[in-house]
CSV table of C-alpha atoms and ligand atoms in Angstrom, one decimal:
chain,number,residue,atom,x,y,z
A,1,MET,CA,272.8,167.8,51.3
A,2,ALA,CA,272.0,170.5,53.9
A,3,THR,CA,268.5,169.9,55.2
A,4,ALA,CA,266.3,172.7,56.5
A,5,GLN,CA,267.1,171.4,60.0
A,6,SER,CA,270.8,171.6,59.6
A,7,LYS,CA,270.5,175.1,58.2
A,8,ALA,CA,268.3,176.3,61.1
A,9,GLY,CA,271.3,176.8,63.4
A,10,ASP,CA,272.9,179.2,61.0
A,11,ILE,CA,270.1,181.7,60.8
A,12,ARG,CA,271.4,185.1,61.6
A,13,ARG,CA,269.4,187.7,63.4
A,14,ARG,CA,270.0,191.3,64.2
A,15,GLY,CA,271.4,191.9,67.7
A,16,LEU,CA,269.1,193.2,70.4
A,17,MET,CA,269.6,196.0,72.9
A,18,LEU,CA,269.1,194.7,76.4
A,19,VAL,CA,268.6,197.8,78.6
A,20,VAL,CA,268.8,197.3,82.4
A,21,SER,CA,267.9,200.2,84.7
A,22,SER,CA,267.5,200.6,88.4
A,23,PRO,CA,268.3,203.0,91.2
A,24,SER,CA,271.9,202.7,92.3
A,25,GLY,CA,272.3,199.9,94.8
A,26,ALA,CA,269.4,197.6,93.6
A,27,GLY,CA,271.9,195.0,92.3
A,28,LYS,CA,271.8,195.9,88.6
A,29,THR,CA,275.6,196.0,88.2
A,30,THR,CA,276.1,192.6,89.9
A,31,LEU,CA,273.4,191.1,87.7
A,32,THR,CA,274.6,192.6,84.4
A,33,ARG,CA,278.3,191.6,85.2
A,34,SER,CA,277.2,188.0,85.9
A,35,LEU,CA,275.5,187.9,82.5
A,36,LEU,CA,278.6,189.4,80.7
A,37,ASN,CA,280.9,187.0,82.5
A,38,ASP,CA,278.9,183.9,81.6
A,39,PRO,CA,281.1,181.9,79.2
A,40,GLN,CA,278.1,181.2,77.0
A,41,GLU,CA,277.8,184.9,76.3
A,42,LYS,CA,281.3,185.5,75.3
A,43,ASP,CA,280.7,185.9,71.6
A,44,HIS,CA,277.1,187.0,71.8
A,45,LEU,CA,276.7,189.8,74.4
A,46,SER,CA,278.9,192.8,75.0
A,47,LEU,CA,278.5,195.8,77.3
A,48,SER,CA,278.0,199.3,75.8
A,49,ILE,CA,280.7,201.2,77.6
A,50,SER,CA,279.4,204.7,78.3
A,51,VAL,CA,281.3,207.9,78.4
A,52,THR,CA,280.9,209.9,81.6
A,53,THR,CA,282.2,213.1,83.2
A,54,ARG,CA,282.0,211.5,86.6
A,55,SER,CA,285.3,210.9,88.4
A,56,ARG,CA,286.5,207.3,88.5
A,57,ARG,CA,285.9,205.2,91.6
A,58,PRO,CA,289.0,203.4,92.9
A,59,SER,CA,287.7,200.0,91.7
A,60,GLU,CA,287.0,201.2,88.1
A,61,ILE,CA,289.1,200.9,85.0
A,62,ASP,CA,289.0,203.5,82.3
A,63,GLY,CA,287.8,201.8,79.0
A,64,VAL,CA,286.3,198.9,80.9
A,65,HIS,CA,283.6,200.3,83.2
A,66,TYR,CA,283.4,203.7,81.5
A,67,HIS,CA,285.3,206.0,79.2
A,68,PHE,CA,286.1,208.8,81.6
A,69,VAL,CA,286.1,212.1,79.8
A,70,SER,CA,286.2,215.8,80.5
A,71,GLN,CA,283.1,217.9,80.1
A,72,ARG,CA,284.6,219.4,77.0
A,73,GLN,CA,285.3,216.0,75.4
A,74,PHE,CA,281.7,215.0,76.3
A,75,ASP,CA,280.2,218.1,74.7
A,76,VAL,CA,282.2,217.6,71.5
A,77,MET,CA,281.0,214.0,71.2
A,78,ARG,CA,277.4,215.0,71.9
A,79,ASP,CA,277.4,217.9,69.4
A,80,ALA,CA,278.9,215.7,66.7
A,81,GLY,CA,276.0,213.3,67.1
A,82,ASP,CA,278.4,210.5,68.3
A,83,LEU,CA,276.1,209.6,71.2
A,84,LEU,CA,273.0,207.4,70.8
A,85,GLU,CA,271.6,208.9,73.9
A,86,TRP,CA,272.8,211.0,76.8
A,87,ALA,CA,271.6,212.3,80.2
A,88,GLN,CA,272.6,214.1,83.3
A,89,VAL,CA,272.5,211.7,86.3
A,90,HIS,CA,273.6,212.7,89.9
A,91,GLY,CA,275.0,215.9,88.4
A,92,ASN,CA,277.3,214.2,85.9
A,93,CYS,CA,276.9,213.6,82.2
A,94,TYR,CA,276.6,210.0,80.8
A,95,GLY,CA,276.2,208.9,77.2
A,96,THR,CA,276.2,205.9,74.9
A,97,PRO,CA,278.8,206.0,72.0
A,98,ARG,CA,276.8,205.2,68.8
A,99,GLU,CA,279.4,203.5,66.6
A,100,ALA,CA,280.2,200.4,68.8
A,101,VAL,CA,276.5,199.7,69.3
A,102,GLU,CA,275.5,200.0,65.6
A,103,LYS,CA,278.4,197.7,64.6
A,104,ALA,CA,277.5,195.0,67.1
A,105,LEU,CA,273.8,195.0,66.2
A,106,GLU,CA,274.6,194.7,62.5
A,107,ALA,CA,276.9,191.8,63.2
A,108,GLY,CA,274.1,190.0,65.1
A,109,ARG,CA,275.6,190.6,68.5
A,110,ASP,CA,273.5,191.7,71.5
A,111,VAL,CA,274.4,194.8,73.5
A,112,LEU,CA,273.8,195.3,77.2
A,113,PHE,CA,273.1,198.8,78.4
A,114,ASP,CA,273.4,199.9,82.0
A,115,ILE,CA,271.6,203.3,81.6
A,116,ASP,CA,269.0,205.3,83.4
A,117,TRP,CA,265.3,205.9,82.5
A,118,GLN,CA,266.1,209.1,80.5
A,119,GLY,CA,268.5,207.2,78.3
A,120,THR,CA,266.0,204.3,77.9
A,121,GLN,CA,263.4,206.7,76.7
A,122,GLN,CA,265.8,208.1,74.1
A,123,LEU,CA,266.6,204.6,72.9
A,124,TYR,CA,262.8,203.9,72.6
A,125,GLY,CA,262.5,207.0,70.4
A,126,ALA,CA,265.3,206.0,68.2
A,127,MET,CA,265.1,202.2,67.9
A,128,ARG,CA,262.2,200.8,69.9
A,129,SER,CA,262.0,197.5,68.0
A,130,ASP,CA,265.6,196.7,68.9
A,131,VAL,CA,265.2,197.4,72.7
A,132,VAL,CA,264.3,195.0,75.4
A,133,SER,CA,264.1,196.8,78.7
A,134,VAL,CA,264.3,195.5,82.3
A,135,PHE,CA,263.9,197.5,85.5
A,136,VAL,CA,265.4,196.2,88.7
A,137,LEU,CA,263.8,197.1,92.0
A,138,PRO,CA,265.2,196.6,95.5
A,139,PRO,CA,263.1,194.5,97.8
A,140,THR,CA,262.9,197.2,100.4
A,141,ALA,CA,264.0,200.8,100.9
A,142,GLU,CA,266.1,199.7,103.9
A,143,GLU,CA,267.9,197.1,101.8
A,144,LEU,CA,268.7,199.7,99.2
A,145,ARG,CA,270.3,202.0,101.8
A,146,SER,CA,272.4,199.2,103.3
A,147,ARG,CA,273.6,198.0,99.9
A,148,LEU,CA,274.8,201.6,99.1
A,149,GLU,CA,276.5,201.8,102.5
A,150,ARG,CA,278.2,198.4,102.0
A,151,ARG,CA,279.6,199.5,98.7
A,152,ALA,CA,281.6,202.1,100.7
A,153,GLU,CA,283.1,203.6,97.7
A,154,ASP,CA,281.0,206.8,97.9
A,155,SER,CA,280.9,209.5,100.6
A,156,ASP,CA,277.9,209.9,103.0
A,157,GLU,CA,276.8,212.9,100.9
A,158,VAL,CA,276.9,210.9,97.7
A,159,ILE,CA,274.9,208.0,99.3
A,160,ARG,CA,272.3,210.5,100.5
A,161,GLN,CA,272.0,212.0,97.0
A,162,ARG,CA,271.6,208.5,95.5
A,163,LEU,CA,268.8,207.6,97.8
A,164,HIS,CA,267.1,210.8,97.0
A,165,ASN,CA,267.6,210.0,93.3
A,166,ALA,CA,266.2,206.5,93.8
A,167,ALA,CA,262.8,208.1,94.7
A,168,ALA,CA,262.9,209.9,91.3
A,169,GLU,CA,264.1,206.9,89.3
A,170,ILE,CA,261.7,204.2,90.7
A,171,PRO,CA,258.4,205.8,89.4
A,172,HIS,CA,259.7,205.0,85.9
A,173,TRP,CA,259.5,201.2,86.5
A,174,ASP,CA,256.3,201.0,84.5
A,175,GLU,CA,257.9,202.2,81.3
A,176,TYR,CA,259.9,199.0,81.0
A,177,ASP,CA,259.1,195.7,79.3
A,178,TYR,CA,260.1,193.6,82.3
A,179,VAL,CA,260.4,194.2,86.1
A,180,LEU,CA,262.6,192.3,88.5
A,181,VAL,CA,262.4,192.7,92.3
A,182,ASN,CA,265.8,191.7,93.3
A,183,LEU,CA,265.3,189.8,96.5
A,184,ASP,CA,267.7,187.0,95.7
A,185,LEU,CA,270.6,187.5,93.3
A,186,ASP,CA,270.6,183.9,91.9
A,187,GLU,CA,266.9,184.0,91.3
A,188,SER,CA,267.0,187.4,89.7
A,189,PHE,CA,269.9,186.3,87.5
A,190,SER,CA,268.1,183.2,86.2
A,191,ARG,CA,265.1,185.5,85.5
A,192,LEU,CA,267.2,187.9,83.6
A,193,ARG,CA,268.7,185.0,81.6
A,194,ALA,CA,265.2,183.7,80.8
A,195,ILE,CA,264.2,187.2,79.5
A,196,LEU,CA,267.2,187.2,77.2
A,197,THR,CA,266.7,183.7,76.0
A,198,ALA,CA,263.0,184.3,75.1
A,199,GLU,CA,263.7,187.7,73.5
A,200,ARG,CA,266.4,186.1,71.2
A,201,LEU,CA,263.7,183.8,69.9
A,202,ARG,CA,261.3,186.6,68.9
A,203,ARG,CA,260.2,186.6,65.3
A,204,VAL,CA,261.2,190.2,64.7
A,205,GLN,CA,264.7,189.5,65.8
A,206,ARG,CA,265.1,186.8,63.1
A,207,PRO,CA,264.6,188.5,59.7
A,208,GLU,CA,266.3,185.6,57.9
A,209,MET,CA,263.8,183.1,59.2
A,210,THR,CA,261.6,183.7,56.1
A,211,ARG,CA,264.3,182.1,53.9
A,212,PHE,CA,264.6,179.2,56.3
A,213,VAL,CA,260.9,178.6,56.3
A,214,ASP,CA,260.7,178.8,52.5
A,215,GLY,CA,263.4,176.1,52.4
A,216,LEU,CA,261.5,174.0,54.9
A,217,LEU,CA,258.3,174.2,52.8
A,218,GLU,CA,260.2,173.3,49.6
A,219,ASP,CA,261.7,170.3,51.3
A,220,LEU,CA,258.3,169.3,52.6
A,221,LYS,CA,256.8,169.6,49.1
A,222,LYS,CA,259.6,167.2,47.8
A,223,ILE,CA,259.0,164.7,50.5
A,224,THR,CA,255.2,164.7,49.9
A,225,ALA,CA,255.2,164.8,46.1
B,1,LIG,P1,277.1,205.3,88.3
B,1,LIG,O1,277.7,206.7,88.5
B,1,LIG,O2,276.6,204.7,89.6
B,1,LIG,O3,278.0,204.4,87.6
B,1,LIG,O4,275.8,205.4,87.4
B,1,LIG,C1,274.8,206.3,87.7
B,1,LIG,C2,273.6,206.1,86.8
B,1,LIG,O5,273.9,206.5,85.5
B,1,LIG,C3,273.1,204.7,86.8
B,1,LIG,O6,271.7,204.7,86.9
B,1,LIG,C4,273.5,204.3,85.4
B,1,LIG,O7,272.6,203.3,84.9
B,1,LIG,C5,273.4,205.6,84.6
B,1,LIG,N1,274.2,205.6,83.4
B,1,LIG,C6,275.4,205.0,83.2
B,1,LIG,N2,275.8,205.2,81.9
B,1,LIG,C7,274.8,205.9,81.3
B,1,LIG,C8,274.6,206.3,79.9
B,1,LIG,O8,275.4,206.1,79.0
B,1,LIG,N3,273.4,206.9,79.7
B,1,LIG,C9,272.5,207.1,80.6
B,1,LIG,N4,271.4,207.8,80.2
B,1,LIG,N5,272.6,206.7,81.9
B,1,LIG,C10,273.8,206.1,82.2
């Protein structure tokens, strides 16, 4: 006979949307990639792959890091309502394709979003109860600049623009559920993991828990009768 305890592991929940934002260079991409590459997460967490009109960096792969599209293709998707949110960042358009996200959440899989504050606000408006948001801050302004320079994939002009944009992005830190100051990558990673673990246990994420608890109470009644 399946006891309430043995059934507990089977309780399905709706997936959550883990949104991570930060100014470029704060370490967000390293943190989110580490989470996605964690073998434990293989069947549980996937990245929402955005569409963007920005040109591809040499290290990027189309369909893996982004879907690189023309402005026309982007406009068609946006006008057809195929994007869950979209924004202009650093002069380029970025957006989240709707269908992949909705399917994953329905199937109980969590989705990770590497999007900016404008996109986060749109997701709050559309599906606040599904969203868990984390803002990553650099430890110092100097460190932010040297991380952007070390990346060396962008021109001096682009780096200057990104630093300028950081000053506009950072004031939005207090619109997020959690804030990480990324002084040490390992430490920040374990904190990000702790956030995800705790959020997965939230009652609202587990609608089928009611059925489990009813079964538990019924079993209890039998034992105590
Ligand atoms: P990058 O060009 O460095 O890959 O990304 C620039 C900024 O755009 C980052 O802050 C990133 O989080 C944001 N971004 C990437 N994809 C999306 C998206 O689909 N929607 C929104 N709103 N922002 C995005």
